[in-house]
Amino acid sequence: MKATGAVLVAAGLSSRMGAFKPMLPFGSSTISRHIVTMLMEMGIGPIVVVTGYRGDELQQHLSFTGVRFVKNERFQETQMFDSVRMGVEAIRKDCERMMILPMDLPAIMPDTIRQQLMIDAPIIRTICRGASGHPVMVWSDVAQKLCTYEGEGGLRGAIEHSGIAVTSVEVDDEGIYRDLDTRQQYQELLDWNYQRGQGYPIRPQIQVRLTASEPFYGPGVQRLLSLIGQTGSLQEACLNMDISYSKGRKMIKQLEQQVNFPVVQRWTGGSGGGGSVLTEKGRNMMDAYEKLVAAVQDFTDQAYQTYMGKGF
């Protein structure tokens, strides 16, 4: 069997996700550690991880694995295929063929990789129920040829332009195309992975509350404000939360007393029957709180991986 390496691409910014995808929880660890560990246990190597955004942090996160690293310093200006080129160049002399895989497809099953490893062909792609996916496996000399492609079609365009026959391997694994570009897709992937018997990842759960003499702002107040913004009515927001109107008013009053500015503007009567809207400062506060919670969760996830992510 030919020596097989792997190019794992993790250079992107993940702006739609709002979190650093390679270090999100998955399996018993994180996405990046899960993928690297799976490949190494199957004898695949060398493995090169092409980093960019938060590259130093990811390299530290994977330092104990022994993988190689190449950093795309221009990740904000370049395309994914440019990172693929860098990875191919880093290992092409050390393996006869290589797998190319983005670092946001953690649910690919080991049996899928095994099926690819059993086939000897210049270019191999996976297909599940008519939909193509990853990894793409290529001979190293073919990978070098693909990297000369200068078009706009990325890896797919390079393969089509090369004229080299592609061997498709049919697999029963939706993980080959279930990536995660948004938090909703990430949660859907976790739910789907659980339903097929793989379990949920372990992660710390936090709640961020702002406190003065007593707590006055947390998930409950944030939801109340969000519902006011959506419905234009404090009463309607309280009904949605299954709390009394008086309790909702008390929550808003305590909040405004602490921050010392109006968060909700209310009016009564008129043809519309009154209503409530968020002030500009109220909306800004909600946005800042959401970013704070995301940052605290991200830091907590990193701390969890540092102290507990490698097992006991």
XYZ file of C-alpha atoms in Angstrom:
312
model
C 0.000 0.000 0.000
C 1.318 3.425 -0.934
C 2.471 5.783 1.842
C -0.337 8.316 2.263
C -0.036 11.793 3.735
C -2.672 14.415 4.419
C -3.129 18.136 3.856
C -5.538 19.654 6.389
C -6.613 23.197 5.568
C -7.475 25.417 8.546
C -6.484 28.893 7.408
C -9.869 30.609 7.111
C -11.419 33.261 9.332
C -14.754 31.483 10.096
C -16.579 34.834 10.185
C -20.069 33.336 9.714
C -19.500 30.853 12.537
C -18.430 33.509 15.010
C -16.020 31.024 16.592
C -12.744 29.328 15.679
C -13.930 26.103 14.036
C -10.811 23.914 14.506
C -11.083 24.280 18.287
C -14.815 23.758 18.668
C -15.725 20.687 20.737
C -16.268 17.460 18.804
C -16.085 13.831 19.889
C -13.929 13.538 22.987
C -11.881 16.631 22.161
C -11.977 19.291 19.429
C -12.559 19.216 15.689
C -8.865 19.558 14.869
C -7.645 16.998 17.409
C -10.398 14.578 16.392
C -9.451 14.688 12.707
C -5.706 14.500 13.312
C -6.035 11.622 15.793
C -8.286 9.636 13.452
C -5.863 9.968 10.542
C -2.819 9.127 12.643
C -4.501 6.029 14.083
C -5.027 4.855 10.504
C -1.317 5.185 9.711
C -1.642 8.296 7.560
C 1.412 10.501 7.539
C 3.025 12.907 7.198
C 0.171 15.254 8.060
C 0.513 18.976 7.429
C -1.924 21.525 8.844
C -2.121 24.760 6.868
C -2.932 27.532 9.339
C -3.718 31.217 8.990
C -6.189 32.906 11.316
C -5.158 32.152 14.935
C -2.419 29.967 13.493
C -0.074 30.148 16.481
C -2.900 29.157 18.795
C -3.853 26.156 16.649
C -0.223 25.067 16.405
C 0.053 25.138 20.191
C -3.249 23.232 20.457
C -1.900 20.432 18.215
C 1.743 20.580 19.290
C 1.695 17.206 21.042
C 0.453 15.374 17.913
C 3.655 15.689 15.897
C 1.977 17.061 12.759
C 3.702 19.603 10.553
C 2.539 23.191 10.143
C 2.605 25.696 7.315
C 1.181 29.165 7.872
C -0.582 31.097 5.134
C 0.303 34.612 6.232
C -1.948 36.075 3.526
C -5.023 34.008 4.418
C -7.293 37.081 4.323
C -6.305 37.863 0.732
C -6.054 34.368 -0.736
C -8.382 31.471 -1.531
C -8.552 28.013 0.026
C -6.759 26.542 -3.003
C -3.725 28.717 -2.233
C -3.534 27.040 1.176
C -3.875 23.645 -0.508
C -0.871 24.502 -2.694
C 1.214 25.302 0.384
C 0.259 22.027 2.050
C 0.985 19.963 -1.050
C 4.419 21.528 -1.422
C 5.210 20.791 2.228
C 4.737 16.990 1.987
C 4.750 15.970 -1.692
C 8.318 14.584 -1.528
C 7.562 12.513 1.572
C 4.537 10.508 0.432
C 3.331 8.793 -2.713
C -0.202 10.071 -2.378
C -2.109 12.448 -0.117
C -5.575 13.268 1.166
C -6.775 16.864 0.963
C -9.334 17.793 3.593
C -10.747 21.060 4.976
C -10.668 21.211 8.772
C -14.436 21.666 9.065
C -15.580 18.139 8.182
C -15.067 16.279 11.461
C -17.844 13.701 11.044
C -16.175 11.645 8.303
C -16.061 8.019 9.450
C -12.858 5.916 9.524
C -14.469 3.339 7.212
C -14.765 6.039 4.548
C -11.029 6.687 4.758
C -10.321 2.946 4.650
C -12.341 2.567 1.456
C -10.272 5.272 -0.199
C -6.995 3.771 0.982
C -7.840 0.454 -0.690
C -8.069 2.050 -4.140
C -5.017 2.895 -6.237
C -5.965 5.638 -8.686
C -4.612 9.114 -9.560
C -7.608 10.992 -8.134
C -10.230 9.531 -5.802
C -13.272 11.326 -4.487
C -16.064 10.180 -2.197
C -19.768 10.171 -3.091
C -22.736 9.618 -0.798
C -26.187 9.274 -2.369
C -25.123 11.205 -5.448
C -23.428 14.060 -3.571
C -19.649 14.385 -3.752
C -17.525 15.232 -0.752
C -14.144 14.902 0.957
C -11.460 13.810 1.381
C -10.025 13.997 -2.113
C -7.064 11.621 -2.479
C -4.458 12.173 -5.200
C -1.058 10.848 -6.171
C 1.626 13.301 -5.104
C 2.831 13.978 -8.645
C -0.772 14.600 -9.692
C -1.224 16.980 -6.746
C 1.812 18.906 -7.933
C 0.286 19.172 -11.415
C -3.066 20.319 -10.015
C -1.319 23.090 -8.115
C -0.235 24.718 -11.392
C -3.874 25.554 -12.128
C -4.426 29.334 -12.213
C -8.202 29.449 -12.713
C -10.910 30.525 -10.295
C -12.450 27.102 -9.681
C -10.343 26.005 -6.727
C -9.486 22.324 -6.292
C -12.575 21.205 -8.220
C -11.639 23.460 -11.120
C -8.047 22.193 -11.066
C -9.223 18.580 -11.262
C -11.607 19.308 -14.136
C -8.953 21.302 -15.996
C -6.349 18.545 -15.615
C -8.300 16.054 -17.726
C -7.221 13.238 -15.386
C -9.880 10.596 -14.774
C -11.523 10.739 -11.363
C -12.398 7.532 -9.532
C -15.489 7.847 -7.357
C -15.966 5.641 -4.313
C -19.540 5.280 -3.061
C -19.754 5.524 0.737
C -22.603 5.482 3.222
C -21.368 8.520 5.116
C -23.042 11.938 5.031
C -20.081 13.221 7.010
C -18.183 13.683 3.731
C -20.160 16.844 2.988
C -21.561 17.938 6.366
C -19.414 20.987 7.033
C -20.167 23.798 9.469
C -20.213 27.422 8.394
C -22.692 28.687 11.001
C -23.545 27.922 14.621
C -26.822 26.398 13.442
C -24.973 24.001 11.116
C -22.613 23.131 13.963
C -25.506 22.259 16.272
C -27.235 20.303 13.494
C -24.015 18.360 12.924
C -23.740 17.524 16.630
C -27.378 16.396 16.719
C -26.970 14.281 13.588
C -23.736 12.755 14.856
C -25.466 11.870 18.121
C -28.389 10.247 16.301
C -26.026 7.933 14.446
C -24.553 6.770 17.749
C -21.419 8.903 18.022
C -22.409 10.870 21.124
C -22.297 14.551 21.982
C -18.997 16.276 22.728
C -18.243 17.151 26.337
C -17.810 20.855 26.937
C -18.142 23.269 29.853
C -21.395 25.202 30.067
C -21.318 28.776 31.258
C -23.744 31.568 32.035
C -22.591 35.173 32.051
C -24.396 37.491 34.468
C -23.650 41.132 35.207
C -23.803 41.916 38.913
C -23.787 45.047 41.049
C -25.287 44.678 44.520
C -27.134 41.722 42.943
C -27.354 40.156 39.470
C -29.244 42.437 37.074
C -28.390 41.206 33.558
C -28.126 37.690 32.194
C -29.684 35.295 29.656
C -33.226 36.019 30.879
C -32.996 39.792 30.473
C -31.221 39.365 27.131
C -34.079 37.200 25.866
C -36.685 39.657 27.162
C -35.011 42.540 25.324
C -34.696 40.447 22.169
C -38.419 39.641 22.254
C -39.299 43.292 22.822
C -37.261 44.140 19.751
C -39.066 41.468 17.734
C -42.631 42.129 18.918
C -42.618 45.847 19.741
C -44.425 45.029 22.970
C -43.262 44.364 26.527
C -46.540 42.571 27.234
C -46.132 40.305 24.204
C -42.524 39.589 25.176
C -43.608 38.587 28.692
C -46.286 36.272 27.282
C -43.659 34.600 25.072
C -41.441 34.034 28.112
C -44.360 32.880 30.267
C -43.688 35.531 32.903
C -46.019 38.168 34.318
C -46.062 41.683 32.914
C -45.141 43.062 36.335
C -42.077 40.809 36.486
C -40.974 41.940 33.050
C -41.351 45.588 34.025
C -39.353 44.948 37.203
C -36.523 43.324 35.207
C -36.335 46.358 32.887
C -36.523 48.809 35.817
C -33.666 47.088 37.687
C -31.573 47.060 34.547
C -32.110 50.751 33.797
C -31.340 51.707 37.404
C -27.986 49.931 37.206
C -26.851 51.167 33.766
C -28.349 54.648 34.344
C -29.825 55.070 30.866
C -33.142 54.075 29.244
C -33.051 50.650 27.610
C -36.703 50.397 26.567
C -38.850 53.276 25.349
C -42.546 52.795 26.128
C -45.682 54.641 25.107
C -49.382 54.140 25.767
C -52.608 54.863 23.923
C -52.891 56.221 20.431
C -54.264 54.477 17.362
C -51.759 51.636 17.736
C -52.606 51.001 21.358
C -49.109 51.675 22.704
C -45.977 49.615 22.589
C -42.286 49.314 23.456
C -39.054 49.634 21.476
C -35.408 49.289 22.380
C -33.339 52.436 22.572
C -30.120 52.670 20.591
C -28.109 52.196 23.789
C -30.272 49.208 24.631
C -29.504 47.572 21.284
C -25.804 48.337 21.673
C -25.801 46.772 25.130
C -27.445 43.604 23.804
C -24.849 43.328 21.034
C -21.976 43.873 23.474
C -23.362 41.251 25.874
C -23.713 38.692 23.063
C -20.085 39.262 22.054
C -18.973 39.014 25.686
C -20.744 35.676 26.109
C -19.181 34.323 22.894
C -15.706 35.432 24.015
C -16.113 33.926 27.498
C -17.377 30.641 26.020
C -14.478 30.562 23.572
C -11.944 31.166 26.361
C -13.635 28.551 28.562
C -13.580 25.970 25.749
C -9.854 26.607 25.287
C -9.202 26.254 29.009
C -11.189 23.006 29.047
C -9.057 21.597 26.236
C -5.878 22.661 28.026
C -6.753 20.993 31.332
C -9.173 18.224 30.372
C -9.132 17.797 26.594
C -6.431 15.108 26.529
C -8.253 12.818 28.917
C -7.286 11.714 32.414
